[in-house]
Short mmCIF file of C-alpha atoms and ligand atoms in Angstrom, two decimals:
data_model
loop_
_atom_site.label_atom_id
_atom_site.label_comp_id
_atom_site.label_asym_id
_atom_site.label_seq_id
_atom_site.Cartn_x
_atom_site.Cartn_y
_atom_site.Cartn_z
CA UNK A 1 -19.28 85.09 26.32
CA UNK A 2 -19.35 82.57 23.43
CA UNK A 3 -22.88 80.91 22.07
CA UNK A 4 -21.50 77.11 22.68
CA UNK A 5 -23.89 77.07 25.29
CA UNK A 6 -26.70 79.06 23.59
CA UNK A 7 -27.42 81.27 26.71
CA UNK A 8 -28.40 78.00 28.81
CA UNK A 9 -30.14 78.63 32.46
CA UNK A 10 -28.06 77.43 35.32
CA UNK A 11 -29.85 73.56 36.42
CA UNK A 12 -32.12 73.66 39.43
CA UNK A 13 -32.86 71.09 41.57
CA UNK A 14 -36.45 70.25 41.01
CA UNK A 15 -37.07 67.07 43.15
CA UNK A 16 -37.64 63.30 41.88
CA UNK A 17 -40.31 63.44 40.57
CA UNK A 18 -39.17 66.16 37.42
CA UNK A 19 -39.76 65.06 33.91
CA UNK A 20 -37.06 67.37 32.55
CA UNK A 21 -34.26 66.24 30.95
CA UNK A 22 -31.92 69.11 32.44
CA UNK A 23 -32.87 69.38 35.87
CA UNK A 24 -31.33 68.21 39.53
CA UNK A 25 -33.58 65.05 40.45
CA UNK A 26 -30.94 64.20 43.76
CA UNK A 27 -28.17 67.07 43.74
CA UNK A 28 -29.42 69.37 46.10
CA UNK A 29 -26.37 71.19 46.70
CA UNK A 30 -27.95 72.60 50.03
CA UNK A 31 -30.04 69.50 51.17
CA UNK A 32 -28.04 68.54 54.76
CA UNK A 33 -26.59 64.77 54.74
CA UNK A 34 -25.14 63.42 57.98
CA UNK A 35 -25.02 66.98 59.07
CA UNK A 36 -22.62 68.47 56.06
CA UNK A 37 -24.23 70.25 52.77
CA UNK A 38 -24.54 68.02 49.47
CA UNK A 39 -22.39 70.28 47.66
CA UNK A 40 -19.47 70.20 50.71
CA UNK A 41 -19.89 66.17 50.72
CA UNK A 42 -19.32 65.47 47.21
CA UNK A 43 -17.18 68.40 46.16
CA UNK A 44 -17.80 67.93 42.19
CA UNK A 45 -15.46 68.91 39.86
CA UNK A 46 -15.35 69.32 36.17
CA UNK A 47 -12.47 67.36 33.69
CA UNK A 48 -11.29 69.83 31.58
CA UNK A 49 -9.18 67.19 29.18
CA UNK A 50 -12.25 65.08 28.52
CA UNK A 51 -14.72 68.04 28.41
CA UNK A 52 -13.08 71.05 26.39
CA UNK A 53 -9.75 69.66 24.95
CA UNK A 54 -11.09 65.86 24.14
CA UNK A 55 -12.10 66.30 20.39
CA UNK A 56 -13.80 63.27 19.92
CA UNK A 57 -10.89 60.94 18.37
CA UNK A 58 -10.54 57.35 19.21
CA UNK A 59 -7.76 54.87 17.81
CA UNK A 60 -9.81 54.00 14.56
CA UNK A 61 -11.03 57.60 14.01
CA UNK A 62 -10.16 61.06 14.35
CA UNK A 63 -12.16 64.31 15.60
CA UNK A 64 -16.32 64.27 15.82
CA UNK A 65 -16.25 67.13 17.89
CA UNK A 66 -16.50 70.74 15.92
CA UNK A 67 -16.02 73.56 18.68
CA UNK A 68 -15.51 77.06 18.55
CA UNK A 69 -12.17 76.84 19.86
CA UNK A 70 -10.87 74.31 17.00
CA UNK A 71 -7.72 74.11 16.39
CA UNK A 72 -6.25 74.10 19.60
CA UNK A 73 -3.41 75.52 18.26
CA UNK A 74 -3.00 78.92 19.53
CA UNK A 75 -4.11 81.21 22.79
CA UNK A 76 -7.17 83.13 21.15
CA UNK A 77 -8.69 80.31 20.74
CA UNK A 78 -7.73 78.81 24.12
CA UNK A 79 -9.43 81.66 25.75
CA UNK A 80 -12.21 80.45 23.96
CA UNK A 81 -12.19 77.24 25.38
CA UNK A 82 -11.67 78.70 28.95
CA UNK A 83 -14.72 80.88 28.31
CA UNK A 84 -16.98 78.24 27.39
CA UNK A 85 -15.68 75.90 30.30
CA UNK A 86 -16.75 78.55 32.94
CA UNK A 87 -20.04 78.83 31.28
CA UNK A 88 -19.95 75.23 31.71
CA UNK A 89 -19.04 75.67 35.34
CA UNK A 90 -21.91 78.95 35.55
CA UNK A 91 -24.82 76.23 33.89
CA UNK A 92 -23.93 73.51 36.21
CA UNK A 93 -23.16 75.19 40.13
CA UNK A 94 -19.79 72.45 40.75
CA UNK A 95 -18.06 73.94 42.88
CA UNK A 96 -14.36 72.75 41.20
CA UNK A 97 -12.59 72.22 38.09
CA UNK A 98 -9.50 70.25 37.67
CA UNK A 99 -6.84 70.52 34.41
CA UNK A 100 -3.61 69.43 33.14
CA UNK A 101 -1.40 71.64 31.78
CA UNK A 102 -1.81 70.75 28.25
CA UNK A 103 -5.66 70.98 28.19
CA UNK A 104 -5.59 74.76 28.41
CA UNK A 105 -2.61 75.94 27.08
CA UNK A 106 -1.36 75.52 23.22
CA UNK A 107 1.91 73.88 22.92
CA UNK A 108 4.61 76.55 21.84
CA UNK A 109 7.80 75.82 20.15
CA UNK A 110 9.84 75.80 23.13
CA UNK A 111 9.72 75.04 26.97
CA UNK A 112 9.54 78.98 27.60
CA UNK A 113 6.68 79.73 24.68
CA UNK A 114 4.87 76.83 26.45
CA UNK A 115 4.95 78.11 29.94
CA UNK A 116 4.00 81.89 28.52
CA UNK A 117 0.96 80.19 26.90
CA UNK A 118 0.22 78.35 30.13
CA UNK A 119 0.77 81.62 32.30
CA UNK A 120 -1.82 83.21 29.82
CA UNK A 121 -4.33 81.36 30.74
CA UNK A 122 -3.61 80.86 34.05
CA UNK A 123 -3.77 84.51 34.73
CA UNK A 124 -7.31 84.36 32.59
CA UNK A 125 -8.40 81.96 35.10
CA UNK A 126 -7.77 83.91 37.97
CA UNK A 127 -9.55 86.97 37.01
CA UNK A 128 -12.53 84.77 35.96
CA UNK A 129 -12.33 82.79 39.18
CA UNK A 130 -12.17 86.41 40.97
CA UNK A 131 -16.00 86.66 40.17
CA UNK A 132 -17.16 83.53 40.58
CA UNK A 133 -17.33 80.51 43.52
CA UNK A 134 -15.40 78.21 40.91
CA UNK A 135 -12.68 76.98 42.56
CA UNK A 136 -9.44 74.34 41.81
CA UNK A 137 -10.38 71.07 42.86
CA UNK A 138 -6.64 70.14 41.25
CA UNK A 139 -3.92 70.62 39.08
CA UNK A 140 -1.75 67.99 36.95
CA UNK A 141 0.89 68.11 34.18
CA UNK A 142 0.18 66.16 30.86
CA UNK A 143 3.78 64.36 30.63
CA UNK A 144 2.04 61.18 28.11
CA UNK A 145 0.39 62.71 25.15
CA UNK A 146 3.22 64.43 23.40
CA UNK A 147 6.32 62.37 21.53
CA UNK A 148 9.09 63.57 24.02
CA UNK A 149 7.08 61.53 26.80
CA UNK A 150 6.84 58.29 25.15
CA UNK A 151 9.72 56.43 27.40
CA UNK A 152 8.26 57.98 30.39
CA UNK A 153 8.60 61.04 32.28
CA UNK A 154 10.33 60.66 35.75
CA UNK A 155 11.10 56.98 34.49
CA UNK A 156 12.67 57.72 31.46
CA UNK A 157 15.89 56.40 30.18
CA UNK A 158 16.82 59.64 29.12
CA UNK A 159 18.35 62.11 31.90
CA UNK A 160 17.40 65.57 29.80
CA UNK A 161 13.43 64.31 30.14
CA UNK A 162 13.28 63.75 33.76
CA UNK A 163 15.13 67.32 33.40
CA UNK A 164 11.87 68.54 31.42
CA UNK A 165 9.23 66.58 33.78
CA UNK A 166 10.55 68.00 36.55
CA UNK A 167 10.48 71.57 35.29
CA UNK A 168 7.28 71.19 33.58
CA UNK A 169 5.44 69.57 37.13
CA UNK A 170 7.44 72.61 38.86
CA UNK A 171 5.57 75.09 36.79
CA UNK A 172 2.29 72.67 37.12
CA UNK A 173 2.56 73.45 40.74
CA UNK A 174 3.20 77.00 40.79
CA UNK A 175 -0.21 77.59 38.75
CA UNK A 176 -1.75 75.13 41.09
CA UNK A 177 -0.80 77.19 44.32
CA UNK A 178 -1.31 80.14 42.17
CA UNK A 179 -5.14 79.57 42.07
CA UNK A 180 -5.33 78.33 45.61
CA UNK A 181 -5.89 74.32 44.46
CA UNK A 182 -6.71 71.87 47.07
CA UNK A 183 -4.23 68.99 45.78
CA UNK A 184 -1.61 68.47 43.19
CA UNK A 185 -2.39 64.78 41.12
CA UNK A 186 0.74 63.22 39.45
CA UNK A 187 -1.17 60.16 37.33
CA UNK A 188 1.95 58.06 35.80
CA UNK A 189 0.92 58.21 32.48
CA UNK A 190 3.73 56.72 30.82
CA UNK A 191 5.33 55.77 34.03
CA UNK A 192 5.73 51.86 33.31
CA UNK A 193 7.06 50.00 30.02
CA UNK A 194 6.37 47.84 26.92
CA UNK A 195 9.00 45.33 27.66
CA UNK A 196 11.90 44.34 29.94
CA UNK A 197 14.10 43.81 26.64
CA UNK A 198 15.04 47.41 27.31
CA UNK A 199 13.54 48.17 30.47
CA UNK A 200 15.31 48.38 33.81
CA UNK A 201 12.80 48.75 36.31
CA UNK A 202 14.90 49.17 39.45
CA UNK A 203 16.33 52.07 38.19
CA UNK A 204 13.41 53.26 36.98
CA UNK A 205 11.54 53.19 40.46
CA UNK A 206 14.21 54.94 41.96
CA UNK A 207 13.97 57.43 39.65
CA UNK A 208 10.05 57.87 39.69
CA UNK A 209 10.63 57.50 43.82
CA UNK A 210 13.65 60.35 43.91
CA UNK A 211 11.30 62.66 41.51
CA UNK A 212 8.01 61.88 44.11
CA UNK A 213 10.32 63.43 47.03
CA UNK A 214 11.53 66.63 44.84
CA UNK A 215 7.55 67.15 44.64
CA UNK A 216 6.72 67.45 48.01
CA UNK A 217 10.41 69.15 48.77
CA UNK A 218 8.76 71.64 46.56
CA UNK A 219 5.37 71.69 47.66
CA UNK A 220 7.17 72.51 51.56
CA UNK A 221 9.64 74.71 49.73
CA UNK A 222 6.86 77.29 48.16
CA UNK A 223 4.19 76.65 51.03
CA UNK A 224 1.93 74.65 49.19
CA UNK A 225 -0.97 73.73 51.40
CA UNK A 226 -2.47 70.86 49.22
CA UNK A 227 -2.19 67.61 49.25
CA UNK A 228 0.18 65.76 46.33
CA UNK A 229 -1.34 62.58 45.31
CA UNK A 230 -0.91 60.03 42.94
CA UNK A 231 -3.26 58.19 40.50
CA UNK A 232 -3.06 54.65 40.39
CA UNK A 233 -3.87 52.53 37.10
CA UNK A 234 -3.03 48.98 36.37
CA UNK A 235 -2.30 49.43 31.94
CA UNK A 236 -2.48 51.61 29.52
CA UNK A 237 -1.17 53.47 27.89
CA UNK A 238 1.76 51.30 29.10
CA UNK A 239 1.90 47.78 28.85
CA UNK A 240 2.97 47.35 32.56
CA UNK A 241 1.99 50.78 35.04
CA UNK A 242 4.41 50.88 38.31
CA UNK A 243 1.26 52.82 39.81
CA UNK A 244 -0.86 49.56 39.44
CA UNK A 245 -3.39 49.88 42.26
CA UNK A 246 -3.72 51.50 45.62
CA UNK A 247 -1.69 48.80 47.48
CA UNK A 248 1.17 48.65 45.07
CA UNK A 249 1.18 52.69 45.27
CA UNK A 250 1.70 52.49 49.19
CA UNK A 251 4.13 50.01 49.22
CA UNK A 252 6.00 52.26 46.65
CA UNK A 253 5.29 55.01 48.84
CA UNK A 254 6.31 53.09 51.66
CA UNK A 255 9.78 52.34 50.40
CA UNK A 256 10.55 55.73 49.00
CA UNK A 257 9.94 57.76 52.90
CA UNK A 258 6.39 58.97 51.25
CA UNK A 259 3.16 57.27 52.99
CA UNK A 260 2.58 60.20 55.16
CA UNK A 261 3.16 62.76 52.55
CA UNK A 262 1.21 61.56 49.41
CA UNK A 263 -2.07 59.77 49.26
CA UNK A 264 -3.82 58.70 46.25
CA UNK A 265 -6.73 59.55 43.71
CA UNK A 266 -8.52 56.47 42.99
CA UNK A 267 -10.51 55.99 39.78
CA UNK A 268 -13.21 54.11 39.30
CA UNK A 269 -12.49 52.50 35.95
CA UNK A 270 -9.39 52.06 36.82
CA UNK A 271 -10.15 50.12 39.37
CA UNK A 272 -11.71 47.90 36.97
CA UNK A 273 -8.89 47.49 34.88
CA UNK A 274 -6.73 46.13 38.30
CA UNK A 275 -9.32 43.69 38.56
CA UNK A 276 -10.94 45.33 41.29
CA UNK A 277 -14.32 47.11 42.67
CA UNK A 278 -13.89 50.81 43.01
CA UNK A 279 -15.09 50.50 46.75
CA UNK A 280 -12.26 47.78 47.18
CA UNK A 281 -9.74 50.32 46.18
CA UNK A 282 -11.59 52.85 48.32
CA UNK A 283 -11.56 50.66 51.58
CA UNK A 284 -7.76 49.84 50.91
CA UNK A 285 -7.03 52.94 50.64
CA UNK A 286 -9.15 53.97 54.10
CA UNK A 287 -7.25 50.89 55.63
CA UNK A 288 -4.18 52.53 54.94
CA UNK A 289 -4.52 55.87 55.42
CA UNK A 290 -4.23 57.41 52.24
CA UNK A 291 -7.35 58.06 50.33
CA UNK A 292 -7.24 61.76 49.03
CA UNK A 293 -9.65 62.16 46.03
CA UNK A 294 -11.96 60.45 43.57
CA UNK A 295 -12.35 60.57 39.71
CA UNK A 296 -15.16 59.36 39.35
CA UNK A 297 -16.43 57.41 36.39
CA UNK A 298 -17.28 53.94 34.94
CA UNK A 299 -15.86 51.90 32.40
CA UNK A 300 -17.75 49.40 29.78
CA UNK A 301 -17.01 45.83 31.86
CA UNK A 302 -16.96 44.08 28.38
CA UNK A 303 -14.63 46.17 26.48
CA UNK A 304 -11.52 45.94 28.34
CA UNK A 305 -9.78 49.33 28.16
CA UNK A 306 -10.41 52.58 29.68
CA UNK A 307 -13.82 54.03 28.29
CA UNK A 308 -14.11 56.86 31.05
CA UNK A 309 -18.30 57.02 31.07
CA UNK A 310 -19.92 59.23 32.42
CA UNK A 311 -21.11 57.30 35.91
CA UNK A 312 -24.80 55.52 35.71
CA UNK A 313 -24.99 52.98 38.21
CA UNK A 314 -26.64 54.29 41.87
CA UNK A 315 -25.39 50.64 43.83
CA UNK A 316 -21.74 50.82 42.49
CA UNK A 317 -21.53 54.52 43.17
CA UNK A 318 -23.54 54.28 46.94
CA UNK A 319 -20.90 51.68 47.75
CA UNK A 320 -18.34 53.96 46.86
CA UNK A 321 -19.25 56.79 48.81
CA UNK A 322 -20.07 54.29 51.90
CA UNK A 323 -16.17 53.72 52.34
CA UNK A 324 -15.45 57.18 51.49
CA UNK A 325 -18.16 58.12 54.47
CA UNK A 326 -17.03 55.80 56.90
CA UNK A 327 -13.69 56.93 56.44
CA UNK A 328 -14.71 60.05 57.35
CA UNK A 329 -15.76 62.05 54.40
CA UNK A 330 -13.56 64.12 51.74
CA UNK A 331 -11.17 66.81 53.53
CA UNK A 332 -8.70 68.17 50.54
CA UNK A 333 -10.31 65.69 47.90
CA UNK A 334 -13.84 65.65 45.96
CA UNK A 335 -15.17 63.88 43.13
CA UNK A 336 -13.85 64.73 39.80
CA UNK A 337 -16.08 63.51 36.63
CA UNK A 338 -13.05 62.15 34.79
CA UNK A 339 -15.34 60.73 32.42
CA UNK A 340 -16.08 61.96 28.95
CA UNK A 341 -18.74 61.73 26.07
CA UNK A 342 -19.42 59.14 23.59
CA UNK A 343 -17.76 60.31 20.64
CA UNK A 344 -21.32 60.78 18.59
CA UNK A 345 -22.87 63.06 21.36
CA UNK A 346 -22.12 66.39 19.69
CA UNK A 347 -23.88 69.07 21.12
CA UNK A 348 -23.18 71.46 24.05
CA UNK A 349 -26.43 70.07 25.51
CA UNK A 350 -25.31 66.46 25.63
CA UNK A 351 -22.06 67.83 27.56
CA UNK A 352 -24.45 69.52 30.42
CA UNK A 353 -26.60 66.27 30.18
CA UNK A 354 -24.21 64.26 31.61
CA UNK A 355 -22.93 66.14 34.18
CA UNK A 356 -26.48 66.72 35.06
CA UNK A 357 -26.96 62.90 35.16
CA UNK A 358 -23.15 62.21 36.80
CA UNK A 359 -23.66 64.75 39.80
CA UNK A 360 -27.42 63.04 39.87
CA UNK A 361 -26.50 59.54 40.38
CA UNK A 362 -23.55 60.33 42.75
CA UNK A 363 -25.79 62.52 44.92
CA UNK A 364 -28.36 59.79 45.23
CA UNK A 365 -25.03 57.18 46.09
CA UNK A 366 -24.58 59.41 48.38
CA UNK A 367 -27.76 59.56 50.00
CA UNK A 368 -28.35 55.83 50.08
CA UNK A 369 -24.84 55.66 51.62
CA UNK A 370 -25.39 57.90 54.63
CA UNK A 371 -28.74 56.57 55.00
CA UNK A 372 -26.92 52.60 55.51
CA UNK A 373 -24.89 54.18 57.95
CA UNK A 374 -27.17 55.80 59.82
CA UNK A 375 -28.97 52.35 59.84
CA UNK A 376 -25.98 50.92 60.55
CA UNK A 377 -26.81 47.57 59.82
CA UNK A 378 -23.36 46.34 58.13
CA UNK A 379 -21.49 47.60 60.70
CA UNK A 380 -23.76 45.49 63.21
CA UNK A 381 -22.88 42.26 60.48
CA UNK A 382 -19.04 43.54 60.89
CA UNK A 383 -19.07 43.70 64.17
CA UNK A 384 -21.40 39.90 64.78
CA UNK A 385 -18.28 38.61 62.56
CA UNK A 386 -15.68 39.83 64.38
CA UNK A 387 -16.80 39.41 67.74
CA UNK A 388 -14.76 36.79 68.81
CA UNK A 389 -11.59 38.82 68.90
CA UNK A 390 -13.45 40.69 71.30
CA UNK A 391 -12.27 38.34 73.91
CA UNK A 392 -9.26 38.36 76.14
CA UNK A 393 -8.03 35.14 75.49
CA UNK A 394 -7.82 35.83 71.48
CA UNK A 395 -6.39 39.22 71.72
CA UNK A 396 -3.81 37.55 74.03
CA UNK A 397 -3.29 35.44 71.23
CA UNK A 398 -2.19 37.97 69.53
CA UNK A 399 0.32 38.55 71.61
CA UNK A 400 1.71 35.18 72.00
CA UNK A 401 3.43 32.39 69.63
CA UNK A 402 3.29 29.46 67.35
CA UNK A 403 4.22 27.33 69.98
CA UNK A 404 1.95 29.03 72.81
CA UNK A 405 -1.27 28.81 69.84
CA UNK A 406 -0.11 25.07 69.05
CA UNK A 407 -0.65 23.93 72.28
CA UNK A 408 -4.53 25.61 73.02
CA UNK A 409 -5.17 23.43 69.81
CA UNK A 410 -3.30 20.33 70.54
CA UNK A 411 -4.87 20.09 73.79
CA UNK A 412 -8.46 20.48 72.25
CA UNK A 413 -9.37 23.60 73.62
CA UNK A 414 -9.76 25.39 70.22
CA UNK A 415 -12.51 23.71 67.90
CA UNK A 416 -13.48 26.09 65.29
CA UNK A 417 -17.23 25.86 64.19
CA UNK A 418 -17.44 27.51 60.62
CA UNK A 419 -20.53 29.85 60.02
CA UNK A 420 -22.32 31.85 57.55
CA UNK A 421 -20.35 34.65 55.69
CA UNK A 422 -24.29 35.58 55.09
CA UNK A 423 -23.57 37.57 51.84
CA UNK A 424 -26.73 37.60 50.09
CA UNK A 425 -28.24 38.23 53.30
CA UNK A 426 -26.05 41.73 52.83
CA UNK A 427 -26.67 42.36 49.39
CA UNK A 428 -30.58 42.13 49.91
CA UNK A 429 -29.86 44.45 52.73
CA UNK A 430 -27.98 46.72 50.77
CA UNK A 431 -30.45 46.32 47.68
CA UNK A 432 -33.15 48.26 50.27
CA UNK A 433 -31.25 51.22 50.32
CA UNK A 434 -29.92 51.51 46.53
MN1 LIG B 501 -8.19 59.93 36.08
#
């Protein structure tokens, strides 16, 4: 036990209409939605990079955060850390946690005094996990912060560090299978470059592509029952990210032999940083079979970079989890709170307040989701819009040619009328649920 915490109660659920700043108003991990538990819907799980080995730093500043297991230098202290993230886990009821390598582990001075570190805590894990219904939402290797990734991982020009990536991601899935996670994430974190000068990309691809199929050769090899997916994100911390968005990712995946073996983990802020809405990455991903997991999140829209907040926004969220529903639901995946403080909230109680608020705001997305399906009012608007491909003569169109089409409109039998794409309409419709 540490006193980070300070001997906090576990958060109950204590209805809308609670004036307490640390209690459930929406996440009612029981409460039935479309037939399925809250809790087996959503799936939340907690970041440990952003919420026990983030210290606070940002590029004009260094560390705000003062924790008990500062430095992060050596394994006493990282047990620390691991005991005050499953108090975390004990004070908030999420059912997962996800981690990269590097978050629990302190570097060592070699490959091997790394992975002994790493298989400390891993074992630590287990036996705490033994006792409780935490579980391993999923497991990543950090292959960006440290200086031997700088050129890349998989995509690096140098032979001996696709050597080390692939050993370190081999050991990354071990631990994962170890503790019975439900996916392996590979986010490209250097994957991508600062300029063609020295960059050749072909090569580059078909290294990142050859490494992708070692993965799930592995993930077969050892019996590996999760899915492998991969994070897209448009910039930063390259300049240019192969792993841009979710339709670049499948056509990679596409022309490495991969789209039915790895789907992706789509971020919200990330999203943002493409240039898209997080539900348009969500719905491309549903259209081509390949949504695995969220991390769920928001970024500042006038900032520009990646500012991982905690999520606030109900519409944006319920949106979200209508593509996610109408897909089907979550089967491996959940929603991981890849989002971290603002660098002046220092206390252990502003790091339960926004879960608390995160797993509040998804949970009523969630709700206002299932109840527009249920309603099922968009679908009716899809459905009005589409309807005249229900018709035999324009699915035979489909079936036909140029030539055959040119002559139905030459002859004047086709006249299209234009109507209303009705989009406020939808909005205002949408605005009664959110
Ligand atoms: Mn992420």
């Amino acid at each position: 036990m540490t006193d980070f915490f300070q001997g906090m109660a576990p958060i109950a659920y204590e209805g809308p209409d609670s004036t307490s700043p640390l209690a459930f108003r929406h996440y009612n991990p029981d409460e039935v939605v479309m037939g399925k538990r809250m809790e087996d819907h959503l799936r939340f799980a907690v970041a440990y990079w952003h919420s026990f080995a983030w210290e606070g730093g940002d590029p004009f500043g260094g560390q705000t955060f003062e924790r008990p297991w500062h430095p992060q230098d050596e394994i006493g202290r990282a047990k620390v850390k691991a005991d005050a993230a499953f108090e975390l886990f004990d004070i908030l009821g999420q059912p997962y946690f996800c981690w990269h390598d590097a978050d629990i582990r302190p570097e060592g001075d070699s490959f091997a005094a790394s992975l002994r570190n790493f298989e400390t805590i891993i074992d630590y894990f287990e036996e705490k996990m033994s006792t409780r219904k935490t579980r391993l939402l999923w497991g990543t290797a950090n292959m960006f912060s440290h200086r031997r990734w700088m050129s890349g991982a998989s995509t690096n020009p140098d032979p001996d560090v696709f050597a080390y990536s692939a050993a370190t991601v081999k050991t990354c899935m071990d631990a994962t299978h170890r503790l019975n996670g439900e996916n392996y994430v590979l986010w490209g974190g250097r994957e991508g470059y600062e300029t063609l000068l020295n960059t050749d990309m072909g090569r580059e691809l078909d290294h990142m592509g050859r490494f992708l199929n070692m993965v799930v050769d592995y993930k077969h090899k050892i019996g590996f029952k999760g899915a492998i997916l991969v994070e897209p994100k448009p910039q930063e911390p390259s300049k240019h990210q192969y792993d841009y968005d979710a339709t670049t990712c499948y056509g990679f995946l596409q022309k490495y032999g991969l789209e039915n073996e790895v789907k992706l983990n789509l971020e919200q802020g990330h999203a943002i940083l493409a240039g898209h809405s997080f539900e348009h990455e969500i719905a491309a991903a549903t259209a081509l079979g390949v949504l695995g997991s969220i991390d769920m999140n928001r970024n500042d829209y006038q900032s520009g970079w990646d500012t991982d907040q905690f999520p606030n926004n109900t519409p944006e969220v319920a949106l979200a989890y209508y593509h996610i529903l109408k897909d089907g639901g979550f089967t491996s995946g959940g929603t991981n709170f890849d989002a971290k403080l603002r660098r002046q909230s220092l206390d252990a109680e502003d790091l339960v307040a926004a879960h608390v608020g995160g797993m509040d705001i998804c949970a009523r997305g969630l709700k206002a989701a299932a109840a527009m399906l249920e309603d099922g009012g968009l679908d009716q608007a899809l459905a009005a819009r589409y309807a005249g491909w229900d018709t035999p003569e324009a699915q035979a169109m489909l079936q036909g040619d140029l030539g055959s089409i040119f002559e139905q409109v030459h002859t004047g039998k086709v006249d299209p009328k234009p109507q209303s794409g009705r989009q406020e309409i939808l909005e205002n419709y949408v605005n009664r649920f959110v």
